Structures are given as C-alpha cells and as structure tokens.
Amino acid sequence: MIDPAALPSLHASHGGIWLREGGRTQAIAKGMAIARAAETPTLLLNAPLTGQRLGYPELNGLDLLELWAFVHPARFLVPTPKGLAEALGLERPATEADIPQLLQNATAALLATLESPTWLEREGGWTSAQSLHRLRWPWAPLIAPRVARPAEAERWLFSRLPEWEETPPRPAPRTISLDEQAVLDQLTHLTGSGAEARPGQRAYAAAAVESFRPRKHRDQPNMLLAEAGTGIGKTLGYLAPASLWASQAQGTVWISTYTKALQRQLDRESLRLFPDPATAARRVVVRKGRENYLCLLNLEDALQGGFAGRAAILAQLVARWAAFSKDGDMIGGDLPGWLPTLFRRNGSTALTDRRGECIYAGCPHYRKCFIERSARASADADIVIANHALVMINAARGRETGQRPQRIIFDEGHHLFDAADSTFSVALSGQEAIELRRWVMGPEGNARGRRRGLAARLSDLASYDDEGGEAIRAAADAARALPADEWLKRIVAGEPFGPVEQLLAAVRGTVYARAADVGEADAGYGLETELAEPDGPLVEAAHEAALALDGLLRPLTRLAKRLEAVIEDAPDWLDGAARARIEGAIASLGWRRDLIAAWLALLARIGGPADGDFVDWMTVDRIEGREFDIGIHRHWLDPTRPLAETVLKPAQGVLVTSATLKGGGDWDNAESRSGATHLPQRAQQFEAHSPFDYAARAEVLIVTDIKRGDIAALSGAYGRLIEAAGGGTLGLFTAIRRLRAVHARIADRLARAGLPLYAQHVDPMDTGTLIDIFRDDPRASLLGTDALRDGVDVPGHSLRLVVMEGVPWSKPTVLHAARRLAGGGAAYDDRLIRARLAQAFGRLIRRAEDRGSFVILSAAMPSRLLSAFPPGTPIRRVTLDEAIIAVSAYSLAGLGDGMALGLQGIQSGTHDLERK
C-alpha cells in the first residue's frame, strides 16, 4: 500500500507556497507548484481555494476534504489546517510552513481509520470505494486496499434508509391557558438552576405567554411585538412558553427564522428541552423548502450513469452522506457546506428538486423520501423550526392544509417585511417561463436527465381518462408558446420565436431605450425601468402573450378538474400510492395555475390603468455586461397586506421578535413592517433593553479622512485597521466590486503578517463555511456584503472589530422609490439605514465579556442616524490614525496576556513591513 509520507503535499496561501516531498519542506514559486501538482498526485486541502491562490482554478489533486467526506460523512469539519488538526487530534501547525507535513499526517490518520474496527461509518464503505475506483477517483487506490470486504454483500443505500409510516391526523390542540409561574419555572429548567439571573429574560418569557392564550376574536390572533436587545436570551425566553403550550395543548408551535444560522442554533437549543437526541429528533423538526433536500430519485439517476466525470464522484460522496444524514438537508444541514464547492457545484443542484417535478407516490423511494418524512414528522412535533418563506407558503398554499401554522413565533422579525416582499411577488421572466415549459413538456430533442413532463408523470390517468389525456396533450401544445432553449440568444439576435419571446424582446428594447436616457445602458450591470407609458409594440406584444398564456391556463384547469373527478370516482387502480400522487399533482397544478393567473394580471396592466397596490417594472438582468434574464416584475407596495390576510389572521397566536424590531423607528414602524396594522386590533408590545455595558465594552468610530470613491485609501484603511485589531475583523461592503478590489490589495500584505483574510464572492466557499472558518480562528478576518450584516453570530474574541465601508444607503431602484414616496420620503430612508446600522452593530457584542470597535469609513455619516446605536455607546469622529490607535487599544484590552503579547508582535511586524 502507498505510504502517505511518500506523497508530496502542497499548501498555498496569500503568504506563500510550500511543498513537502522526500521528507523536506521548501518554499516554492507558483509556476513550480502548478507544474509539480500536474506531474504527480499531490496532497491538498481545499483544491479550489489552493488553485485560486496559485492562479490556476482547474487545479486537482488528492484533496483531504474529499477523503474526510468519505471517511466521516455527515460530521462537521472546519476546512482549515487548524480545523483538520483539531478534528483528528493532531498537533496544530505553528507556521504555514508546517502545514504540508500536517497534510501527510492527517492523510495517514484518516486512512488508518479505514482499517480500525471502531470506524463508525463503515457500513457501505466497501461498495462505495469500489464505485469510486471505477470512476477513477484519485483517492480510490489508497482507500480500496484499506477497506475490508464485508462477509456479506452490503445493502444498497436505498434499502438501508428507514421508511416513514402513515399516522392518523393529529387532533386539534386543546384549548388551554398557560400559568405564568409555570412558564417561569420552565425557563429556570431550561437555563439551569445555576445560571445567571436575567430579569429581562424572565419578563420576556412572561410577556410571551400572551401569544399562547385562546383567541377571542376571528381574524385577530393574540399578537405580541417584542423587541429584546442582544443578550436578553430571547431564544429560551420564547422556548419556555412554547414548549409548555405544546406539551399541555398537544399542539405544534412553528418557530420561523430568516437565516439558516439561527435555524442551526435553535436545533442545538432543542437539546435543552429534550436531552435525549432521539427524543429531540422526534419532538423538534427542522423544516425547509423542497429545494433544500436531497431527492433520492435524482440521486439514483446520478448513481446509475446520469452524471459523468467529477459530478459522478460527488454523487457517490453524497450517497455516503445520505446514509448517515439526520434529515437529508443539503443546504445548511449536516452535509458539509464546502463539499459541493470542491466540485465547482457541478451536479449538486441537480440532486435536489428545484423545479417542482416531484412525482410523489409514483417515486420508488417515496416511502423513504427525506422531504415526505420531514413533512410528516412536523405534523406530530412539538416544535417546528422553519423559515419565514416556508411558513408563508405553507399558510397560503401549503399541500399539508391540515398543518397550517396556528401558533407562530417569528424570530428575526425585522426581516418579516422582506420575506413577505419576496414570497408574494410575481416575475414574468425568460427563466421563469422556460421552467414552466419544461415542467409541462419534459425533455425535448436530445435533452438528457430525469426531467419528466405532465404526460410522463400522469401516464396512467391519460390511459384511463380520455378527457384528462386530451387536457395533457392540449397543455403540451400550448406550452410551445413559451420560451425554449437558447431563447436569450434569439432575442439578442432580433429573432424571437413565439408570443412570449416577442414580449421579452419588446421589454428588452424598452429597457435599453429608457436606460440610455439616463446613461445606464453601458454600465455593465442590471437595468430596470418603471412600467409606465408603454409604447404600441409593447402593448401589442403583451396582448399576444396574454392570449398564449390563457391558452395554457385553460387545459391545466381542465386537467385539475379531471384529477379531482378521478379521486371522487376512485377507480380500481387508485390505491393509496396513486391517490397520493394525484393529490400531489393537483397541488402542483394549483401552484402553476396561480402563477399563470398572476402573469395574466400583470400583462393586463400593460396598456391599462395602474393599480396603486402594486409596483410594476421591467428589467434586463446582467452580470458584468452579460445578460442572463429579461422580465416584468410586480411587488406589493405593502407586502404585509397579503402577509396579514394569509398568515396572521388565520393564526391563533403570533409572536414577532427581534433585537431590532422597531428598525430604527418607533412602534408604529414595527407594526407597519410586521403586518399588525392590518389587523382589527393593535398588537401588544414588549421591550427589553440589552443588559450589556456598551459604554464600557464598545465604541463607534466615524473616520473622517477617507475620500469617497478612493479605492486605494479604502484598501489602506481596511488593511491598517485589521492589523491594529490583530484580525478578528468583519468588513461589510455595499458593492461586490469594491469588496473584490479591497481584498485584492490587502490579502497578501495581511497574510505576511500572519492574518488570514477571507471574502465572500472571492473565495470559492459558501457563506456558512466562511463564517465557520472566521469563528474558528481569532486571527482571521472576513469581508462580505449584506448577507453577513445580520446572520453572523460570532461571540468572543474571534470578532472584535466591525468595519463598514460607508453609510448603507438604499439602492435607488424603482421599487424603493415607490415605497419611499409612500412611506414619508427621507424619513423612510432614515428608518431603513438606522435598522441596517443597528443590525451590523449587533454583530459586535454577543456576550457580556465581549468588547470591540465599530468603524464607519465615511465622513458623510449624518448625525441624525447615530440613534441607531445603543444608548450610552461612545461615538467619536476621528481621523484614520486616531481610529487605528483606538482599535489597537481596544483589541489589546479584550485579549488575555498571552494573546495580547502575540498581537503586539503582529502589529510591530506589520509596522516594520510598512517601513520597509
């Protein structure tokens, strides 16, 4: 067998490149590293990231992350040398030059695990290794000899997965009233008897009882708006009454979040409720949209030849993971977020149901389906952890109508407006239209894949019911009016085919004509224009497109009626599985019919009167000058109106909570952005301020000598501030272009000082993995955009400095302009900006012992916006040099003696580099 110590190992960072072979490690140049990696299999850690550092994106080798995914599927790993060393119990590398040897040692440890009798993930390993060997996976020659052949043939994945069972519908929850003292006792149980007393948390839990009282009036839930500052402990504060109500009433409480990070946190907190993991898995269920879960039928297709090359290897590793996964969640679950990025996401999206093509009981894996299991488990759960969009969709058009959320807690409630805005919007675009065509027609021409059209999914109906079969054929004929493959090429070439492509061509012409008037057409980014005063060709094209869409809606409506008739007549072949499949088809048809109806309403607007409830506009979506979509968009001017009608009014009790619920305004702002203003009676209110001593533990520094638009000065400021803090910096940008420019200028410089720098939209890793790396290394820093402003929870010294490039002004879009006009003009803008500042500042202090600095690199920061920060927080306008001194002092004060000495050394070294 091959000795791992005989394999060359390579590590590349912004600080240098090191190669180890023949027992010796040496620093080498990029060209030599690329050549050596191309000559012989080389040990790497995260090949895409290493390739980026070398300027050779197609770099391949023996990636230890792939080996980890085989040996320990569904186990968490921070994908860094430090994370790998800690996971395997190896000595952490003292310098980057020690990392190549660590890679050899880690390889030896992982391969030794394969031969160990205590290897927990042995089941299926031999069969998987043989399949990977046939696919020429680079690790296969090292793995295959070490995985012993089992005495009996291993069961295939699809026979190993457990089946879910049908259960009778759950009775309606009992009508009860919670005792406030019992809730406080439950809170004490959850926090532990020795926990620090938190009066704010106890007051919060007592106030939350209101949301669980019996409802008194129709269309009026018991609604509480609760702003609880960071550190109150609101998670356990609402889990106490929620868990008690679920237990006593025998009902389900839906806890909705906006970010996956909070979903993971809530899932971990559930162990406080149910310390036994098996009980917790049954009583607390995480629910997400269908597109998040592994589709077993897609996986089977991939394993049986549907994928080729590297995508086929990914499918095998995903199959290994599926056998040990908790719930089959591929996005934010226990599948390592870094795994799809190792394969440049080649094939990962095809393993989920992103097009709504599920055939339900017609699937041979229906009884093992992760999605169906999750849906059924949530029916009997005490707590369902979901996201805002899923709760809204489930309430509005969910297939499980018996599971409509009745008791809802919206955590991260300040995002409720944005989630409703996205959920209840409509877009008639080329991408959306071609997806509808594919859903109806299935594969066309020489197209490959598992895609199935209506005829394939409902073939038994077509053979049994002549009218239903005719409706399917008529729908397929009508769908030919929708855009087909290469629709965008034809439009750009001036050769659109069909009425919808003609409409999109007219939209494109109008957008470019009007964008040119304001000098935007050559900017290279997305273009948009208000849907107002349409010209004749656009009106005519809209009319013809509407006729075509109406021609598709009619047969889909007939088909839905025939499906309903089949269920009522119940022919002999309609067993339980067939019934479930047809019911699923009825639901899917309902969603598509609703979509087409919304498109028709939008097209009726073109050439007709405007509807004051909506904002309509046209777009040409581009990335760096390359067009990728064209569309017409409609959003509610106030999306909380449909939120109130479909989600709030049918509910019994609703708690909307956040640390920044008022969003930089007053309670009127909280009510308007949560939908409470559309209820017959006002919601109750609760407020608890953060217990943290911001006056002593934080400061806000507004740097006044950085010229707007000066990338060199901006980069220098970021670099010097990160050095002053010794890492631990979260940098926030409003534009990806500026983020990339700053990263390119400072990454090498910081790396030479021993300060790793990572960045969204630069490093080939998902956001969750970047946050995991940042949290794990106190010397690392992370640059990002809006996604990091409100979804990062990094307590401790790993985050001691937040830097914003400037005031987070709103982008001047058509939608924003309309809402600004309706919402009070400049005051509306100020509320949004104060909310963004408060959310960003909230990343800094997560525990009582945390301390840090919040820096804004903009002299134009208006004083009226400073109320976004907690009362008592010191706020100073300073020069960059003064800010660096302050940040350095704050960082040293927050670190222990040993780390402080190390930081002083880093700062001294970087100052020497600057002098040289």
mmCIF file with all atom_site columns, C-alpha atoms in Angstrom, residues 516-623:
data_model
loop_
_atom_site.group_PDB
_atom_site.id
_atom_site.type_symbol
_atom_site.label_atom_id
_atom_site.label_alt_id
_atom_site.label_comp_id
_atom_site.label_asym_id
_atom_site.label_entity_id
_atom_site.label_seq_id
_atom_site.pdbx_PDB_ins_code
_atom_site.Cartn_x
_atom_site.Cartn_y
_atom_site.Cartn_z
_atom_site.occupancy
_atom_site.B_iso_or_equiv
_atom_site.pdbx_formal_charge
_atom_site.auth_seq_id
_atom_site.auth_comp_id
_atom_site.auth_asym_id
_atom_site.auth_atom_id
_atom_site.pdbx_PDB_model_num
ATOM 1   C CA . ALA A 1 516 ? -29.854 55.048 -22.329 1.00 0.00 ? 516 ALA A CA 1
ATOM 2   C CA . ASP A 1 517 ? -31.690 58.246 -21.461 1.00 0.00 ? 517 ASP A CA 1
ATOM 3   C CA . VAL A 1 518 ? -30.091 58.231 -18.008 1.00 0.00 ? 518 VAL A CA 1
ATOM 4   C CA . GLY A 1 519 ? -26.674 56.977 -19.065 1.00 0.00 ? 519 GLY A CA 1
ATOM 5   C CA . GLU A 1 520 ? -27.025 53.489 -17.587 1.00 0.00 ? 520 GLU A CA 1
ATOM 6   C CA . ALA A 1 521 ? -27.046 51.246 -20.657 1.00 0.00 ? 521 ALA A CA 1
ATOM 7   C CA . ASP A 1 522 ? -23.263 50.872 -20.794 1.00 0.00 ? 522 ASP A CA 1
ATOM 8   C CA . ALA A 1 523 ? -22.684 50.466 -17.052 1.00 0.00 ? 523 ALA A CA 1
ATOM 9   C CA . GLY A 1 524 ? -22.496 46.675 -17.327 1.00 0.00 ? 524 GLY A CA 1
ATOM 10  C CA . TYR A 1 525 ? -24.928 45.922 -14.510 1.00 0.00 ? 525 TYR A CA 1
ATOM 11  C CA . GLY A 1 526 ? -28.643 45.166 -14.347 1.00 0.00 ? 526 GLY A CA 1
ATOM 12  C CA . LEU A 1 527 ? -31.022 47.671 -15.915 1.00 0.00 ? 527 LEU A CA 1
ATOM 13  C CA . GLU A 1 528 ? -34.573 48.496 -14.970 1.00 0.00 ? 528 GLU A CA 1
ATOM 14  C CA . THR A 1 529 ? -37.281 50.965 -15.813 1.00 0.00 ? 529 THR A CA 1
ATOM 15  C CA . GLU A 1 530 ? -40.750 51.681 -14.490 1.00 0.00 ? 530 GLU A CA 1
ATOM 16  C CA . LEU A 1 531 ? -43.644 50.020 -16.297 1.00 0.00 ? 531 LEU A CA 1
ATOM 17  C CA . ALA A 1 532 ? -45.293 53.269 -17.308 1.00 0.00 ? 532 ALA A CA 1
ATOM 18  C CA . GLU A 1 533 ? -46.350 54.809 -20.612 1.00 0.00 ? 533 GLU A CA 1
ATOM 19  C CA . PRO A 1 534 ? -45.740 51.614 -22.646 1.00 0.00 ? 534 PRO A CA 1
ATOM 20  C CA . ASP A 1 535 ? -45.415 52.101 -26.393 1.00 0.00 ? 535 ASP A CA 1
ATOM 21  C CA . GLY A 1 536 ? -47.567 50.406 -29.011 1.00 0.00 ? 536 GLY A CA 1
ATOM 22  C CA . PRO A 1 537 ? -45.310 47.407 -29.796 1.00 0.00 ? 537 PRO A CA 1
ATOM 23  C CA . LEU A 1 538 ? -45.016 46.558 -26.095 1.00 0.00 ? 538 LEU A CA 1
ATOM 24  C CA . VAL A 1 539 ? -48.789 46.758 -25.574 1.00 0.00 ? 539 VAL A CA 1
ATOM 25  C CA . GLU A 1 540 ? -49.412 44.570 -28.619 1.00 0.00 ? 540 GLU A CA 1
ATOM 26  C CA . ALA A 1 541 ? -46.783 42.027 -27.545 1.00 0.00 ? 541 ALA A CA 1
ATOM 27  C CA . ALA A 1 542 ? -48.321 41.879 -24.058 1.00 0.00 ? 542 ALA A CA 1
ATOM 28  C CA . HIS A 1 543 ? -51.754 41.194 -25.587 1.00 0.00 ? 543 HIS A CA 1
ATOM 29  C CA . GLU A 1 544 ? -50.451 38.318 -27.724 1.00 0.00 ? 544 GLU A CA 1
ATOM 30  C CA . ALA A 1 545 ? -48.509 36.835 -24.800 1.00 0.00 ? 545 ALA A CA 1
ATOM 31  C CA . ALA A 1 546 ? -51.613 37.004 -22.611 1.00 0.00 ? 546 ALA A CA 1
ATOM 32  C CA . LEU A 1 547 ? -53.622 35.077 -25.223 1.00 0.00 ? 547 LEU A CA 1
ATOM 33  C CA . ALA A 1 548 ? -50.912 32.399 -25.298 1.00 0.00 ? 548 ALA A CA 1
ATOM 34  C CA . LEU A 1 549 ? -50.801 32.110 -21.511 1.00 0.00 ? 549 LEU A CA 1
ATOM 35  C CA . ASP A 1 550 ? -54.593 31.935 -21.331 1.00 0.00 ? 550 ASP A CA 1
ATOM 36  C CA . GLY A 1 551 ? -54.385 29.134 -23.883 1.00 0.00 ? 551 GLY A CA 1
ATOM 37  C CA . LEU A 1 552 ? -52.156 27.217 -21.449 1.00 0.00 ? 552 LEU A CA 1
ATOM 38  C CA . LEU A 1 553 ? -54.221 28.001 -18.365 1.00 0.00 ? 553 LEU A CA 1
ATOM 39  C CA . ARG A 1 554 ? -57.410 26.526 -19.823 1.00 0.00 ? 554 ARG A CA 1
ATOM 40  C CA . PRO A 1 555 ? -56.172 22.917 -20.335 1.00 0.00 ? 555 PRO A CA 1
ATOM 41  C CA . LEU A 1 556 ? -54.367 22.975 -16.972 1.00 0.00 ? 556 LEU A CA 1
ATOM 42  C CA . THR A 1 557 ? -57.660 23.943 -15.340 1.00 0.00 ? 557 THR A CA 1
ATOM 43  C CA . ARG A 1 558 ? -59.479 21.129 -17.177 1.00 0.00 ? 558 ARG A CA 1
ATOM 44  C CA . LEU A 1 559 ? -56.785 18.682 -16.130 1.00 0.00 ? 559 LEU A CA 1
ATOM 45  C CA . ALA A 1 560 ? -57.109 19.676 -12.472 1.00 0.00 ? 560 ALA A CA 1
ATOM 46  C CA . LYS A 1 561 ? -60.857 19.082 -12.617 1.00 0.00 ? 561 LYS A CA 1
ATOM 47  C CA . ARG A 1 562 ? -60.345 15.664 -14.182 1.00 0.00 ? 562 ARG A CA 1
ATOM 48  C CA . LEU A 1 563 ? -57.848 14.724 -11.455 1.00 0.00 ? 563 LEU A CA 1
ATOM 49  C CA . GLU A 1 564 ? -60.370 15.741 -8.811  1.00 0.00 ? 564 GLU A CA 1
ATOM 50  C CA . ALA A 1 565 ? -63.027 13.669 -10.571 1.00 0.00 ? 565 ALA A CA 1
ATOM 51  C CA . VAL A 1 566 ? -60.755 10.603 -10.609 1.00 0.00 ? 566 VAL A CA 1
ATOM 52  C CA . ILE A 1 567 ? -60.294 10.844 -6.859  1.00 0.00 ? 567 ILE A CA 1
ATOM 53  C CA . GLU A 1 568 ? -64.050 11.159 -6.362  1.00 0.00 ? 568 GLU A CA 1
ATOM 54  C CA . ASP A 1 569 ? -64.822 8.196  -8.669  1.00 0.00 ? 569 ASP A CA 1
ATOM 55  C CA . ALA A 1 570 ? -61.981 6.084  -7.189  1.00 0.00 ? 570 ALA A CA 1
ATOM 56  C CA . PRO A 1 571 ? -61.296 3.565  -9.983  1.00 0.00 ? 571 PRO A CA 1
ATOM 57  C CA . ASP A 1 572 ? -59.829 0.129  -9.176  1.00 0.00 ? 572 ASP A CA 1
ATOM 58  C CA . TRP A 1 573 ? -56.249 1.179  -9.873  1.00 0.00 ? 573 TRP A CA 1
ATOM 59  C CA . LEU A 1 574 ? -56.469 4.120  -7.453  1.00 0.00 ? 574 LEU A CA 1
ATOM 60  C CA . ASP A 1 575 ? -54.673 2.608  -4.476  1.00 0.00 ? 575 ASP A CA 1
ATOM 61  C CA . GLY A 1 576 ? -53.159 4.683  -1.667  1.00 0.00 ? 576 GLY A CA 1
ATOM 62  C CA . ALA A 1 577 ? -49.957 5.412  -3.575  1.00 0.00 ? 577 ALA A CA 1
ATOM 63  C CA . ALA A 1 578 ? -51.798 6.514  -6.723  1.00 0.00 ? 578 ALA A CA 1
ATOM 64  C CA . ARG A 1 579 ? -54.128 8.702  -4.696  1.00 0.00 ? 579 ARG A CA 1
ATOM 65  C CA . ALA A 1 580 ? -51.178 10.430 -3.017  1.00 0.00 ? 580 ALA A CA 1
ATOM 66  C CA . ARG A 1 581 ? -49.536 11.005 -6.407  1.00 0.00 ? 581 ARG A CA 1
ATOM 67  C CA . ILE A 1 582 ? -52.682 12.502 -7.934  1.00 0.00 ? 582 ILE A CA 1
ATOM 68  C CA . GLU A 1 583 ? -53.260 14.694 -4.892  1.00 0.00 ? 583 GLU A CA 1
ATOM 69  C CA . GLY A 1 584 ? -49.671 15.913 -5.277  1.00 0.00 ? 584 GLY A CA 1
ATOM 70  C CA . ALA A 1 585 ? -50.306 16.604 -8.976  1.00 0.00 ? 585 ALA A CA 1
ATOM 71  C CA . ILE A 1 586 ? -53.427 18.602 -8.091  1.00 0.00 ? 586 ILE A CA 1
ATOM 72  C CA . ALA A 1 587 ? -51.415 20.735 -5.684  1.00 0.00 ? 587 ALA A CA 1
ATOM 73  C CA . SER A 1 588 ? -48.646 21.272 -8.259  1.00 0.00 ? 588 SER A CA 1
ATOM 74  C CA . LEU A 1 589 ? -51.194 22.218 -10.892 1.00 0.00 ? 589 LEU A CA 1
ATOM 75  C CA . GLY A 1 590 ? -52.761 24.673 -8.466  1.00 0.00 ? 590 GLY A CA 1
ATOM 76  C CA . TRP A 1 591 ? -49.435 26.442 -7.934  1.00 0.00 ? 591 TRP A CA 1
ATOM 77  C CA . ARG A 1 592 ? -48.804 26.723 -11.695 1.00 0.00 ? 592 ARG A CA 1
ATOM 78  C CA . ARG A 1 593 ? -52.306 27.951 -12.371 1.00 0.00 ? 593 ARG A CA 1
ATOM 79  C CA . ASP A 1 594 ? -51.887 30.596 -9.686  1.00 0.00 ? 594 ASP A CA 1
ATOM 80  C CA . LEU A 1 595 ? -48.596 31.616 -11.292 1.00 0.00 ? 595 LEU A CA 1
ATOM 81  C CA . ILE A 1 596 ? -50.114 31.949 -14.771 1.00 0.00 ? 596 ILE A CA 1
ATOM 82  C CA . ALA A 1 597 ? -53.092 33.873 -13.361 1.00 0.00 ? 597 ALA A CA 1
ATOM 83  C CA . ALA A 1 598 ? -50.685 36.298 -11.698 1.00 0.00 ? 598 ALA A CA 1
ATOM 84  C CA . TRP A 1 599 ? -48.812 36.699 -15.003 1.00 0.00 ? 599 TRP A CA 1
ATOM 85  C CA . LEU A 1 600 ? -52.085 37.452 -16.790 1.00 0.00 ? 600 LEU A CA 1
ATOM 86  C CA . ALA A 1 601 ? -52.987 40.099 -14.201 1.00 0.00 ? 601 ALA A CA 1
ATOM 87  C CA . LEU A 1 602 ? -49.555 41.659 -14.701 1.00 0.00 ? 602 LEU A CA 1
ATOM 88  C CA . LEU A 1 603 ? -49.930 41.715 -18.507 1.00 0.00 ? 603 LEU A CA 1
ATOM 89  C CA . ALA A 1 604 ? -53.393 43.260 -18.213 1.00 0.00 ? 604 ALA A CA 1
ATOM 90  C CA . ARG A 1 605 ? -51.643 46.188 -16.521 1.00 0.00 ? 605 ARG A CA 1
ATOM 91  C CA . ILE A 1 606 ? -49.667 46.947 -19.714 1.00 0.00 ? 606 ILE A CA 1
ATOM 92  C CA . GLY A 1 607 ? -51.782 49.413 -21.639 1.00 0.00 ? 607 GLY A CA 1
ATOM 93  C CA . GLY A 1 608 ? -54.344 49.534 -18.837 1.00 0.00 ? 608 GLY A CA 1
ATOM 94  C CA . PRO A 1 609 ? -54.715 51.556 -15.650 1.00 0.00 ? 609 PRO A CA 1
ATOM 95  C CA . ALA A 1 610 ? -52.092 51.245 -12.930 1.00 0.00 ? 610 ALA A CA 1
ATOM 96  C CA . ASP A 1 611 ? -53.011 49.529 -9.663  1.00 0.00 ? 611 ASP A CA 1
ATOM 97  C CA . GLY A 1 612 ? -51.917 51.575 -6.666  1.00 0.00 ? 612 GLY A CA 1
ATOM 98  C CA . ASP A 1 613 ? -51.461 48.460 -4.543  1.00 0.00 ? 613 ASP A CA 1
ATOM 99  C CA . PHE A 1 614 ? -48.576 47.250 -6.703  1.00 0.00 ? 614 PHE A CA 1
ATOM 100 C CA . VAL A 1 615 ? -45.255 48.422 -8.088  1.00 0.00 ? 615 VAL A CA 1
ATOM 101 C CA . ASP A 1 616 ? -44.512 47.166 -11.619 1.00 0.00 ? 616 ASP A CA 1
ATOM 102 C CA . TRP A 1 617 ? -41.254 47.464 -13.549 1.00 0.00 ? 617 TRP A CA 1
ATOM 103 C CA . MET A 1 618 ? -39.187 45.864 -16.310 1.00 0.00 ? 618 MET A CA 1
ATOM 104 C CA . THR A 1 619 ? -35.615 44.573 -16.099 1.00 0.00 ? 619 THR A CA 1
ATOM 105 C CA . VAL A 1 620 ? -32.687 43.283 -18.078 1.00 0.00 ? 620 VAL A CA 1
ATOM 106 C CA . ASP A 1 621 ? -30.550 41.308 -15.640 1.00 0.00 ? 621 ASP A CA 1
ATOM 107 C CA . ARG A 1 622 ? -26.817 41.413 -16.332 1.00 0.00 ? 622 ARG A CA 1
ATOM 108 C CA . ILE A 1 623 ? -23.569 40.413 -14.646 1.00 0.00 ? 623 ILE A CA 1
#
